[in-house]
GROMACS .gro file of C-alpha atoms in nm:
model
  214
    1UNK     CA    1   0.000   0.000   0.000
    2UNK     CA    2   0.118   0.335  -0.097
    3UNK     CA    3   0.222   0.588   0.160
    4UNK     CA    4  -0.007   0.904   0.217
    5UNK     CA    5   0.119   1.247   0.049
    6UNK     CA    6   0.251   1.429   0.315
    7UNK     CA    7   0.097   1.820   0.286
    8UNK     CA    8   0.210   2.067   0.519
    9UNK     CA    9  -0.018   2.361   0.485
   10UNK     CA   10   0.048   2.682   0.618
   11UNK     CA   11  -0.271   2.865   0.706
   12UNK     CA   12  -0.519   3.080   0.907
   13UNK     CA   13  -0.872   2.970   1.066
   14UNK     CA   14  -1.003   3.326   0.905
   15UNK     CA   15  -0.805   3.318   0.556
   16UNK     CA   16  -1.163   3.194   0.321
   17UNK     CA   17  -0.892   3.038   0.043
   18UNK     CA   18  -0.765   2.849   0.348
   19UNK     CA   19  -1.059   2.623   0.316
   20UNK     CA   20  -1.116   2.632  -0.006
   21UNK     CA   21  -0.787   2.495  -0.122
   22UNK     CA   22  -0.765   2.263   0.151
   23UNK     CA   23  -1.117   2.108  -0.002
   24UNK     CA   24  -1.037   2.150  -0.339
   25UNK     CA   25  -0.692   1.915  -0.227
   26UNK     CA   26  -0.965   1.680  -0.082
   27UNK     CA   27  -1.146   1.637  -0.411
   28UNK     CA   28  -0.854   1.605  -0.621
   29UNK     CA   29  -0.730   1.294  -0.337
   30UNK     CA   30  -1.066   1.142  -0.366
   31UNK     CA   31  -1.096   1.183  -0.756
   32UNK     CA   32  -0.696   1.032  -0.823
   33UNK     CA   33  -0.713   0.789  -0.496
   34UNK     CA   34  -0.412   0.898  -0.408
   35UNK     CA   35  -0.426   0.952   0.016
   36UNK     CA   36  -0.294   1.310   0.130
   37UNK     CA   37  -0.174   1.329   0.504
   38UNK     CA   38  -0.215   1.734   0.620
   39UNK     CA   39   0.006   1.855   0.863
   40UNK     CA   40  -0.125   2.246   0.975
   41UNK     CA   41   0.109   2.526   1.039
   42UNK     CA   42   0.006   2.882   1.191
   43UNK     CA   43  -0.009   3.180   0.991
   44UNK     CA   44  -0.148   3.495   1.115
   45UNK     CA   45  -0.335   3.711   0.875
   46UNK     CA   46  -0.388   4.009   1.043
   47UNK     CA   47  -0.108   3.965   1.367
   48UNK     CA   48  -0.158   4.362   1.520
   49UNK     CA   49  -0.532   4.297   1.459
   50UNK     CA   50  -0.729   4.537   1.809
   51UNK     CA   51  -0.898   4.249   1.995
   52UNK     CA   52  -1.221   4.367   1.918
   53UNK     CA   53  -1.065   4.283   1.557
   54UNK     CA   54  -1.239   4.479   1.245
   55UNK     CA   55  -1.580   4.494   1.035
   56UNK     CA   56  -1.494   4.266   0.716
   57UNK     CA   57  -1.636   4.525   0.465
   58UNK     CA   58  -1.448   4.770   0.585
   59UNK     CA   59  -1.085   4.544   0.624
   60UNK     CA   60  -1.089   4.393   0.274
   61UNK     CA   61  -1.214   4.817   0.132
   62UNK     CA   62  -0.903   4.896   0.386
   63UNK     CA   63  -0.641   4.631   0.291
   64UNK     CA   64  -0.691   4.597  -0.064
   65UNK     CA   65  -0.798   4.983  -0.171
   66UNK     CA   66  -1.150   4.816  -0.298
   67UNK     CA   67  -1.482   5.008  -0.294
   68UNK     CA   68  -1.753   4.881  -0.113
   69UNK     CA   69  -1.924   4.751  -0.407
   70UNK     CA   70  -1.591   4.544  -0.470
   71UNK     CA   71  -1.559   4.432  -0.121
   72UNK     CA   72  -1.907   4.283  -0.154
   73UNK     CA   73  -1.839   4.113  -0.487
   74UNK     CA   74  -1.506   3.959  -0.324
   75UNK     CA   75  -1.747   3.805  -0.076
   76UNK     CA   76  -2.034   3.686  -0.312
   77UNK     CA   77  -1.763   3.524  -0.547
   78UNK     CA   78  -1.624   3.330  -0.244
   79UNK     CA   79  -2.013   3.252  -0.122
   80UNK     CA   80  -2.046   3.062  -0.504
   81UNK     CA   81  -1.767   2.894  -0.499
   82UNK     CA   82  -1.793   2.773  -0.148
   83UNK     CA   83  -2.126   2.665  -0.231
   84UNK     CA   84  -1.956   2.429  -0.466
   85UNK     CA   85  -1.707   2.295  -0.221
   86UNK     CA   86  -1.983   2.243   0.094
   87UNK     CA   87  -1.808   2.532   0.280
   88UNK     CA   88  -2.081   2.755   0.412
   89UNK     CA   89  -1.942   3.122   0.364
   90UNK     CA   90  -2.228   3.321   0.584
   91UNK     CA   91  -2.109   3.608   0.544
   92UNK     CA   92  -2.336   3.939   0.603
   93UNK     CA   93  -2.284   4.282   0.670
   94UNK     CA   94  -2.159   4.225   1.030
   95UNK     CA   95  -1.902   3.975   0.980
   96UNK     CA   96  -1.598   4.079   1.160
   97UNK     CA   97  -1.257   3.968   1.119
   98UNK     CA   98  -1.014   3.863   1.450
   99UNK     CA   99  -0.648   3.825   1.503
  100UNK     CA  100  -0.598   3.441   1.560
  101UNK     CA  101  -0.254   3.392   1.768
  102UNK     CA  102  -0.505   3.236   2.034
  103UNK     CA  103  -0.657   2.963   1.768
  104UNK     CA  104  -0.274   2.864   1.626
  105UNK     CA  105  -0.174   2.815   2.009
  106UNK     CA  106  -0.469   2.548   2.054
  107UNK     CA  107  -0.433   2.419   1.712
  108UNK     CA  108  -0.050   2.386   1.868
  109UNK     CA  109  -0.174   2.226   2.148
  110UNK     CA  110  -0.447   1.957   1.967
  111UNK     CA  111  -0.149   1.872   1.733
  112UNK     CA  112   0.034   1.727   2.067
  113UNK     CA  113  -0.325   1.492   2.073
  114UNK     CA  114  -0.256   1.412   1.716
  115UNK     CA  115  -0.624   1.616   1.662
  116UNK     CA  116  -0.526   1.912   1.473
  117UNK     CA  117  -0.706   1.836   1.208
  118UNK     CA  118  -1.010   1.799   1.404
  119UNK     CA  119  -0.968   2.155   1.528
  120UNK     CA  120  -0.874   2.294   1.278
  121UNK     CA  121  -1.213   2.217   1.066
  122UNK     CA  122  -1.388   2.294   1.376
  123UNK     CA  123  -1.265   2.650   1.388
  124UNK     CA  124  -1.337   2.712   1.015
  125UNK     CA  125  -1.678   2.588   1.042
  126UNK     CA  126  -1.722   2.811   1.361
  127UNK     CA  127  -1.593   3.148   1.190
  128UNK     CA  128  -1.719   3.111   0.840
  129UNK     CA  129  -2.060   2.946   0.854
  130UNK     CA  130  -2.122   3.040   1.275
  131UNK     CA  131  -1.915   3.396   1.272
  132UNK     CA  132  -1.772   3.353   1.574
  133UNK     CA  133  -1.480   3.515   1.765
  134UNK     CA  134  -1.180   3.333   1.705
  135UNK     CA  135  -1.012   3.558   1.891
  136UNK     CA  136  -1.213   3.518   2.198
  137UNK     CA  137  -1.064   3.239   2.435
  138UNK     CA  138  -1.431   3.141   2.584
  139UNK     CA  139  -1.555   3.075   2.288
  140UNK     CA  140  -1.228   2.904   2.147
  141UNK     CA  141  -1.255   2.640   2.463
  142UNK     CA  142  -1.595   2.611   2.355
  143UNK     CA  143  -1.536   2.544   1.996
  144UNK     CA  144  -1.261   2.259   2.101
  145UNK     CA  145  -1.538   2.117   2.389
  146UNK     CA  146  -1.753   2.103   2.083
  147UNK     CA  147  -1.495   1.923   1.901
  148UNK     CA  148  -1.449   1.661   2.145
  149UNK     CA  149  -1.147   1.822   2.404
  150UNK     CA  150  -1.107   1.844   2.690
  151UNK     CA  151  -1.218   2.241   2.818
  152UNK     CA  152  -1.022   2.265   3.099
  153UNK     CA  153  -0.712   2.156   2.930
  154UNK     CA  154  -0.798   2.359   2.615
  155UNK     CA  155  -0.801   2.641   2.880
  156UNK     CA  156  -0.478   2.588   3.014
  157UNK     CA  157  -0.327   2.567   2.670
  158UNK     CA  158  -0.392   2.922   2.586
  159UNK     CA  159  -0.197   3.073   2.901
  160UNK     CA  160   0.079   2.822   2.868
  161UNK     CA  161   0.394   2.983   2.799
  162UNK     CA  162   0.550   2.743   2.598
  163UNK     CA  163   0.295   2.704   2.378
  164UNK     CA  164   0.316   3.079   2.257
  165UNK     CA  165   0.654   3.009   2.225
  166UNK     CA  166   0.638   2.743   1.997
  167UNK     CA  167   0.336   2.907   1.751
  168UNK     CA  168   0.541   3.205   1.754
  169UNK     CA  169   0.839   2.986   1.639
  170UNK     CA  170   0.656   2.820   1.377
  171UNK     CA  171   0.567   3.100   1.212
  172UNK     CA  172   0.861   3.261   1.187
  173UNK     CA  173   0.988   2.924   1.018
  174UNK     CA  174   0.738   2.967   0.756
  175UNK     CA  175   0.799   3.327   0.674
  176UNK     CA  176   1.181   3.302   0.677
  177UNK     CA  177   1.184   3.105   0.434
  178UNK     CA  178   0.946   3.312   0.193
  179UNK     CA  179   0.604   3.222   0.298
  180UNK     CA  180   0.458   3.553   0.280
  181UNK     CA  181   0.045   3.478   0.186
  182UNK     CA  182  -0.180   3.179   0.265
  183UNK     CA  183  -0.243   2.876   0.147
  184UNK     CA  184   0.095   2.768   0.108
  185UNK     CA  185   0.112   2.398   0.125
  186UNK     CA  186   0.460   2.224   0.117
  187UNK     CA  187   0.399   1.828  -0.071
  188UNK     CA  188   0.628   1.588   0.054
  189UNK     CA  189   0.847   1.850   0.235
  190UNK     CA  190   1.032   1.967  -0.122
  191UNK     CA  191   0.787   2.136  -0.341
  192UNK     CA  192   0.596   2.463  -0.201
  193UNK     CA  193   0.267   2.534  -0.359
  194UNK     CA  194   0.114   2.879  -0.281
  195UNK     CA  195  -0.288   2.953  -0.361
  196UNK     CA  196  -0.595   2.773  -0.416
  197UNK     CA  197  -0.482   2.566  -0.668
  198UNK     CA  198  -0.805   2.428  -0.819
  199UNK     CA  199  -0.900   2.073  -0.842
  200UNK     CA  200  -0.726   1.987  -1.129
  201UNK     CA  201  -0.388   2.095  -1.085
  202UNK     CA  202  -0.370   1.948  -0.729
  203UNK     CA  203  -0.489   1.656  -0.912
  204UNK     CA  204  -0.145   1.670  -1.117
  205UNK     CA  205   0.049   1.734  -0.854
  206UNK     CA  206  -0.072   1.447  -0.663
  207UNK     CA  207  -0.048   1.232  -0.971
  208UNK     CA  208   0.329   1.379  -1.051
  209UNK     CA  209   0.449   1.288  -0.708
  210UNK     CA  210   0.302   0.923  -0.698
  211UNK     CA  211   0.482   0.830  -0.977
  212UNK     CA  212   0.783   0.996  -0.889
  213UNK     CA  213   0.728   0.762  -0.562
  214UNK     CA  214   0.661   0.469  -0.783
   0.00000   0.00000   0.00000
């Protein structure tokens, strides 16, 4: 039996083409057969983001010098093609958008439990179809209860010292050596692939590197 295709992804639980690419990779493993493996690394969109964090209209008119006609077509395009992809982008004019060193350290943590993954999802699911605070540690330990953790634990996690340490490690890892925009997913540790590829040209890639395994 062939090995999984190891995929390190570099990513944040509020970055839409996060998700997308990640399920775009899951149709093009299904649709070749070929088993992917993801490994999840932190990436912070928005580090010096206030706590309160910021109204996603106005970030995306703010960030990208869009209008607010643009900033609304940016977030219709993504509702379409998440509707394709059964990601439920909910997004309204209230969404807000949150700094997420918080989420990284528990996503830190559940990766000690071998339950990233599981986290991970959970937190997308929570902020794009549920809106919810990422940034807010009650309802992070809540999200993770949800999930199937442990809450007091979860709540320990996010004051734990080392923890911070090691996100805060990670990502500088990532950046230093040129990751500089998310998705950026690393196949088999060699070959860096930044953006929501698509279907079919993860479908090549996974292809390309099982027979270059063969």
């Amino acid at each position: 039996m062939t090995s999984p295709i190891r995929v390190d992804i570099i990513s944040d639980v509020v970055c839409p083409w996060c998700i997308v690419g990640f399920r775009q990779l899951q149709l093009a493993s299904a649709a070749t057969k070929i088993e992917v493996q993801p490994f999840w690394h932190p990436f912070e969109l928005n580090p010096d983001m206030e706590p309160v964090g910021e109204n996603l209209r106005d970030h995306i008119m703010r960030k990208y010098g869009s209008t607010a006609e643009q900033s609304q077509q940016a977030r219709d395009n993504l509702r379409d093609i998440g509707s394709g992809l059964e990601i439920a982008f909910n997004f309204n004019d209230e969404s807000r958008i949150y700094n997420t060193f918080d989420a990284h350290k528990l996503l830190h943590w559940a990766a000690g439990l071998g339950r990233a993954h599981d986290l991970k999802m959970a937190f997308f699911t929570a902020y794009f179809a549920k809106g919810a605070d990422v940034s807010n540690q009650a309802t992070l330990v809540e999200i993770a209860a949800n999930a199937g953790f442990d809450a007091q634990d979860a709540l320990a996690a996010l004051s734990d010292p080392k923890i911070a340490a090691a996100v805060r490690e990670k990502e500088t890892f990532w950046t230093s050596r040129g990751v500089q925009g998310v998705p950026a997913m690393v196949f088999e540790n060699k070959h860096l692939v930044t953006g929501a590829q698509g279907v079919d040209n993860y479908q090549s890639i996974l292809t390309q590197l099982a027979q270059n395994a063969a």
